[in-house]
Amino acid sequence: MILKTYREKRNFSRTPEPQPNRLGNSKVPIFVVQKHKATTLHFDFRLEIGGVLKSWAVPKEPTLNSKIKRLAIMTEDHPLEYQNFEGIIPEGNYGAGSVEIWDKGNFLPFSGSINDLELGLKTGHLSIILNGRKLKGEFALTRFKNAKTKNAWLLIKAEDEYSKIDR
Ligand code: MN
C-alpha cells in the first residue's frame, strides 16, 4: 500500500487533509513549502519524487542565504494532492494546527534526469533547481552520515545569481 505511514497517522473522518488515491505524475515535478503552526512552528519542504511528496520538516524558514545550513528532518511521504492543502488540522489529530502554503513551484535536478532523483534519496544527496516565488535557484539536500541521525538532512542554498548573504 502506498503512503502507509501517512494513512496510519491520520483519521480521514477527523482531518481535512487529503486521503491519497493514487500516485501522482506531474509533467515537471513540483515542490511546495507549507508553514505549519503545530506544537512547534516549522516549514514542511516537499519534493515530488516517485509519485509522492518526499517530505522534510525544517524548523526555521528556508532561506536564500547560502551561508546558512537549515536542518531538515525527513518525515513520512505525503500524497501529491497535499501540494494544495491549506487549513486547520483540528486538535487531537496528528499535526494539529494551521497549514498554509509558503512557497510552491516546479523543480528539476541540477544535472541528470528526474529518474536520478530517487537515486539521490538513496545516496543521501540531492542537488536541485527550484523555481518558486520565494525559493529560486540551486539547493542541496544532504543527509547526515551518522547512522543515529539517519533522518537528519541539511538544506543549503548553493551560490548562484539567486543566493543572498543578507537574509
Ligand atoms: Mn508539519
PDB file of C-alpha atoms and ligand atoms in Angstrom:
ATOM      1  CA  MET A   1       0.000   0.000   0.000  1.00  0.00           C
ATOM      2  CA  ILE A   2       1.350   3.389  -0.923  1.00  0.00           C
ATOM      3  CA  LEU A   3       1.694   6.064   1.719  1.00  0.00           C
ATOM      4  CA  LYS A   4       1.073   3.568   4.529  1.00  0.00           C
ATOM      5  CA  THR A   5       2.666   5.720   7.233  1.00  0.00           C
ATOM      6  CA  TYR A   6       0.752   8.796   6.063  1.00  0.00           C
ATOM      7  CA  ARG A   7      -2.530   6.876   6.323  1.00  0.00           C
ATOM      8  CA  GLU A   8      -1.707   5.292   9.668  1.00  0.00           C
ATOM      9  CA  LYS A   9      -1.033   8.654  11.294  1.00  0.00           C
ATOM     10  CA  ARG A  10      -4.389  10.101  10.239  1.00  0.00           C
ATOM     11  CA  ASN A  11      -8.117   9.551  10.655  1.00  0.00           C
ATOM     12  CA  PHE A  12      -9.628  10.985   7.479  1.00  0.00           C
ATOM     13  CA  SER A  13     -13.042  11.433   9.055  1.00  0.00           C
ATOM     14  CA  ARG A  14     -11.447  13.872  11.512  1.00  0.00           C
ATOM     15  CA  THR A  15      -8.844  15.768   9.492  1.00  0.00           C
ATOM     16  CA  PRO A  16      -9.401  17.880   6.355  1.00  0.00           C
ATOM     17  CA  GLU A  17      -6.105  16.618   4.918  1.00  0.00           C
ATOM     18  CA  PRO A  18      -6.373  14.734   1.595  1.00  0.00           C
ATOM     19  CA  GLN A  19      -6.808  10.989   1.538  1.00  0.00           C
ATOM     20  CA  PRO A  20      -4.416   9.506  -1.013  1.00  0.00           C
ATOM     21  CA  ASN A  21      -5.997   7.899  -4.061  1.00  0.00           C
ATOM     22  CA  ARG A  22      -3.194   7.231  -6.483  1.00  0.00           C
ATOM     23  CA  LEU A  23       0.382   8.086  -7.246  1.00  0.00           C
ATOM     24  CA  GLY A  24       0.849  11.463  -8.838  1.00  0.00           C
ATOM     25  CA  ASN A  25       2.688  12.260 -12.016  1.00  0.00           C
ATOM     26  CA  SER A  26       3.284  15.881 -12.946  1.00  0.00           C
ATOM     27  CA  LYS A  27       4.946  16.686 -16.257  1.00  0.00           C
ATOM     28  CA  VAL A  28       7.517  18.729 -14.399  1.00  0.00           C
ATOM     29  CA  PRO A  29       7.926  17.740 -10.745  1.00  0.00           C
ATOM     30  CA  ILE A  30       6.550  20.182  -8.191  1.00  0.00           C
ATOM     31  CA  PHE A  31       7.773  21.356  -4.822  1.00  0.00           C
ATOM     32  CA  VAL A  32       5.830  23.001  -2.041  1.00  0.00           C
ATOM     33  CA  VAL A  33       6.772  24.508   1.310  1.00  0.00           C
ATOM     34  CA  GLN A  34       3.979  24.612   3.880  1.00  0.00           C
ATOM     35  CA  LYS A  35       4.197  26.750   7.001  1.00  0.00           C
ATOM     36  CA  HIS A  36       2.830  24.516   9.734  1.00  0.00           C
ATOM     37  CA  LYS A  37       1.936  26.032  13.097  1.00  0.00           C
ATOM     38  CA  ALA A  38       1.768  22.774  15.028  1.00  0.00           C
ATOM     39  CA  THR A  39       3.119  22.231  18.553  1.00  0.00           C
ATOM     40  CA  THR A  40       6.204  23.942  17.205  1.00  0.00           C
ATOM     41  CA  LEU A  41       6.245  26.131  14.108  1.00  0.00           C
ATOM     42  CA  HIS A  42       8.098  24.552  11.211  1.00  0.00           C
ATOM     43  CA  PHE A  43       8.220  24.572   7.429  1.00  0.00           C
ATOM     44  CA  ASP A  44       7.377  21.341   5.583  1.00  0.00           C
ATOM     45  CA  PHE A  45       9.547  21.121   2.491  1.00  0.00           C
ATOM     46  CA  ARG A  46       8.156  18.656  -0.061  1.00  0.00           C
ATOM     47  CA  LEU A  47       9.507  17.420  -3.393  1.00  0.00           C
ATOM     48  CA  GLU A  48       7.588  15.301  -5.898  1.00  0.00           C
ATOM     49  CA  ILE A  49       9.712  12.215  -6.419  1.00  0.00           C
ATOM     50  CA  GLY A  50       8.425   8.804  -7.488  1.00  0.00           C
ATOM     51  CA  GLY A  51       4.765   9.862  -7.500  1.00  0.00           C
ATOM     52  CA  VAL A  52       4.679  11.093  -3.902  1.00  0.00           C
ATOM     53  CA  LEU A  53       5.802  14.156  -1.990  1.00  0.00           C
ATOM     54  CA  LYS A  54       9.038  13.322  -0.209  1.00  0.00           C
ATOM     55  CA  SER A  55       8.902  15.486   2.906  1.00  0.00           C
ATOM     56  CA  TRP A  56      11.234  17.180   5.356  1.00  0.00           C
ATOM     57  CA  ALA A  57      10.331  19.287   8.395  1.00  0.00           C
ATOM     58  CA  VAL A  58      12.546  22.368   8.515  1.00  0.00           C
ATOM     59  CA  PRO A  59      12.442  24.049  11.953  1.00  0.00           C
ATOM     60  CA  LYS A  60      13.292  27.510  10.579  1.00  0.00           C
ATOM     61  CA  GLU A  61      12.208  29.408   7.486  1.00  0.00           C
ATOM     62  CA  PRO A  62      14.090  28.263   4.369  1.00  0.00           C
ATOM     63  CA  THR A  63      16.491  30.928   3.147  1.00  0.00           C
ATOM     64  CA  LEU A  64      18.312  32.123   0.041  1.00  0.00           C
ATOM     65  CA  ASN A  65      21.348  32.778   2.230  1.00  0.00           C
ATOM     66  CA  SER A  66      23.990  30.356   1.009  1.00  0.00           C
ATOM     67  CA  LYS A  67      25.927  30.673   4.298  1.00  0.00           C
ATOM     68  CA  ILE A  68      23.099  29.142   6.341  1.00  0.00           C
ATOM     69  CA  LYS A  69      22.567  25.406   6.736  1.00  0.00           C
ATOM     70  CA  ARG A  70      18.986  24.531   7.595  1.00  0.00           C
ATOM     71  CA  LEU A  71      18.319  21.298   9.445  1.00  0.00           C
ATOM     72  CA  ALA A  72      15.675  19.258   7.596  1.00  0.00           C
ATOM     73  CA  ILE A  73      14.209  16.179   9.262  1.00  0.00           C
ATOM     74  CA  MET A  74      12.786  13.657   6.810  1.00  0.00           C
ATOM     75  CA  THR A  75       9.189  12.756   7.619  1.00  0.00           C
ATOM     76  CA  GLU A  76       6.623  10.442   6.051  1.00  0.00           C
ATOM     77  CA  ASP A  77       5.808  10.644   2.336  1.00  0.00           C
ATOM     78  CA  HIS A  78       2.722  12.694   1.547  1.00  0.00           C
ATOM     79  CA  PRO A  79       0.304  12.270  -1.388  1.00  0.00           C
ATOM     80  CA  LEU A  80       0.739  14.612  -4.338  1.00  0.00           C
ATOM     81  CA  GLU A  81      -2.693  16.111  -3.547  1.00  0.00           C
ATOM     82  CA  TYR A  82      -1.155  17.574  -0.398  1.00  0.00           C
ATOM     83  CA  GLN A  83       0.513  20.273  -2.530  1.00  0.00           C
ATOM     84  CA  ASN A  84      -2.774  22.244  -2.456  1.00  0.00           C
ATOM     85  CA  PHE A  85      -3.620  21.667   1.198  1.00  0.00           C
ATOM     86  CA  GLU A  86      -4.137  24.653   3.455  1.00  0.00           C
ATOM     87  CA  GLY A  87      -6.330  24.705   6.513  1.00  0.00           C
ATOM     88  CA  ILE A  88      -6.690  23.809  10.136  1.00  0.00           C
ATOM     89  CA  ILE A  89      -5.965  20.319  11.411  1.00  0.00           C
ATOM     90  CA  PRO A  90      -8.242  20.041  14.463  1.00  0.00           C
ATOM     91  CA  GLU A  91      -6.989  19.417  17.995  1.00  0.00           C
ATOM     92  CA  GLY A  92      -6.464  15.764  18.782  1.00  0.00           C
ATOM     93  CA  ASN A  93      -5.229  14.941  15.289  1.00  0.00           C
ATOM     94  CA  TYR A  94      -1.680  14.307  14.170  1.00  0.00           C
ATOM     95  CA  GLY A  95      -0.040  17.637  13.337  1.00  0.00           C
ATOM     96  CA  ALA A  96      -2.907  19.670  14.827  1.00  0.00           C
ATOM     97  CA  GLY A  97      -2.595  23.327  13.894  1.00  0.00           C
ATOM     98  CA  SER A  98      -2.699  25.533  10.831  1.00  0.00           C
ATOM     99  CA  VAL A  99      -1.101  24.817   7.469  1.00  0.00           C
ATOM    100  CA  GLU A 100      -0.521  27.473   4.824  1.00  0.00           C
ATOM    101  CA  ILE A 101       1.358  27.320   1.557  1.00  0.00           C
ATOM    102  CA  TRP A 102       4.539  29.394   1.990  1.00  0.00           C
ATOM    103  CA  ASP A 103       6.024  28.703  -1.432  1.00  0.00           C
ATOM    104  CA  LYS A 104       5.312  26.475  -4.408  1.00  0.00           C
ATOM    105  CA  GLY A 105       6.641  25.839  -7.886  1.00  0.00           C
ATOM    106  CA  ASN A 106       8.444  23.351 -10.044  1.00  0.00           C
ATOM    107  CA  PHE A 107      11.873  21.901  -9.639  1.00  0.00           C
ATOM    108  CA  LEU A 108      14.386  19.902 -11.644  1.00  0.00           C
ATOM    109  CA  PRO A 109      17.531  18.010 -10.766  1.00  0.00           C
ATOM    110  CA  PHE A 110      20.645  20.170 -11.139  1.00  0.00           C
ATOM    111  CA  SER A 111      22.041  17.557 -13.501  1.00  0.00           C
ATOM    112  CA  GLY A 112      20.797  14.302 -14.978  1.00  0.00           C
ATOM    113  CA  SER A 113      17.187  13.242 -15.385  1.00  0.00           C
ATOM    114  CA  ILE A 114      14.275  13.255 -12.946  1.00  0.00           C
ATOM    115  CA  ASN A 115      14.736   9.486 -12.666  1.00  0.00           C
ATOM    116  CA  ASP A 116      18.028  10.159 -10.893  1.00  0.00           C
ATOM    117  CA  LEU A 117      16.196  11.846  -8.006  1.00  0.00           C
ATOM    118  CA  GLU A 118      15.311   8.517  -6.403  1.00  0.00           C
ATOM    119  CA  LEU A 119      18.961   7.534  -6.515  1.00  0.00           C
ATOM    120  CA  GLY A 120      19.801  10.824  -4.801  1.00  0.00           C
ATOM    121  CA  LEU A 121      17.406   9.960  -1.981  1.00  0.00           C
ATOM    122  CA  LYS A 122      19.169   6.624  -1.511  1.00  0.00           C
ATOM    123  CA  THR A 123      22.669   8.051  -1.586  1.00  0.00           C
ATOM    124  CA  GLY A 124      21.705  10.996   0.615  1.00  0.00           C
ATOM    125  CA  HIS A 125      22.463  13.814  -1.757  1.00  0.00           C
ATOM    126  CA  LEU A 126      20.064  15.803  -3.915  1.00  0.00           C
ATOM    127  CA  SER A 127      21.059  18.816  -5.945  1.00  0.00           C
ATOM    128  CA  ILE A 128      18.019  20.593  -7.351  1.00  0.00           C
ATOM    129  CA  ILE A 129      16.932  23.784  -9.064  1.00  0.00           C
ATOM    130  CA  LEU A 130      13.821  25.334  -7.523  1.00  0.00           C
ATOM    131  CA  ASN A 131      11.542  27.685  -9.428  1.00  0.00           C
ATOM    132  CA  GLY A 132       9.230  29.053  -6.760  1.00  0.00           C
ATOM    133  CA  ARG A 133       8.043  32.524  -5.820  1.00  0.00           C
ATOM    134  CA  LYS A 134      10.480  32.761  -2.901  1.00  0.00           C
ATOM    135  CA  LEU A 135      12.920  29.923  -3.347  1.00  0.00           C
ATOM    136  CA  LYS A 136      14.809  30.025  -6.627  1.00  0.00           C
ATOM    137  CA  GLY A 137      17.966  28.512  -7.983  1.00  0.00           C
ATOM    138  CA  GLU A 138      20.148  25.658  -6.854  1.00  0.00           C
ATOM    139  CA  PHE A 139      19.722  23.962  -3.474  1.00  0.00           C
ATOM    140  CA  ALA A 140      21.373  20.911  -1.967  1.00  0.00           C
ATOM    141  CA  LEU A 141      19.825  18.428   0.427  1.00  0.00           C
ATOM    142  CA  THR A 142      22.427  16.268   2.106  1.00  0.00           C
ATOM    143  CA  ARG A 143      21.862  13.530   4.650  1.00  0.00           C
ATOM    144  CA  PHE A 144      23.991  13.299   7.785  1.00  0.00           C
ATOM    145  CA  LYS A 145      26.400  10.393   7.616  1.00  0.00           C
ATOM    146  CA  ASN A 146      25.958   9.381  11.259  1.00  0.00           C
ATOM    147  CA  ALA A 147      23.523   6.439  11.395  1.00  0.00           C
ATOM    148  CA  LYS A 148      21.940   7.763  14.624  1.00  0.00           C
ATOM    149  CA  THR A 149      20.651  10.739  12.713  1.00  0.00           C
ATOM    150  CA  LYS A 150      19.559   8.937   9.582  1.00  0.00           C
ATOM    151  CA  ASN A 151      16.510  11.153   9.104  1.00  0.00           C
ATOM    152  CA  ALA A 152      18.515  14.354   9.504  1.00  0.00           C
ATOM    153  CA  TRP A 153      19.444  16.240   6.364  1.00  0.00           C
ATOM    154  CA  LEU A 154      20.744  19.732   5.669  1.00  0.00           C
ATOM    155  CA  LEU A 155      19.073  22.094   3.224  1.00  0.00           C
ATOM    156  CA  ILE A 156      21.566  24.573   1.807  1.00  0.00           C
ATOM    157  CA  LYS A 157      21.275  27.229  -0.883  1.00  0.00           C
ATOM    158  CA  ALA A 158      24.090  26.988  -3.405  1.00  0.00           C
ATOM    159  CA  GLU A 159      25.798  30.169  -4.529  1.00  0.00           C
ATOM    160  CA  ASP A 160      24.280  31.441  -7.746  1.00  0.00           C
ATOM    161  CA  GLU A 161      22.505  34.524  -9.063  1.00  0.00           C
ATOM    162  CA  TYR A 162      19.637  33.973  -6.601  1.00  0.00           C
ATOM    163  CA  SER A 163      21.700  33.434  -3.452  1.00  0.00           C
ATOM    164  CA  LYS A 164      21.969  36.187  -0.880  1.00  0.00           C
ATOM    165  CA  ILE A 165      24.103  36.630   2.184  1.00  0.00           C
ATOM    166  CA  ASP A 166      21.954  39.219   3.944  1.00  0.00           C
ATOM    167  CA  ARG A 167      18.855  37.101   4.591  1.00  0.00           C
TER     168      ARG A 167
HETATM  169 MN    MN B   1       4.411  19.501   9.541  1.00  0.00          MN
END
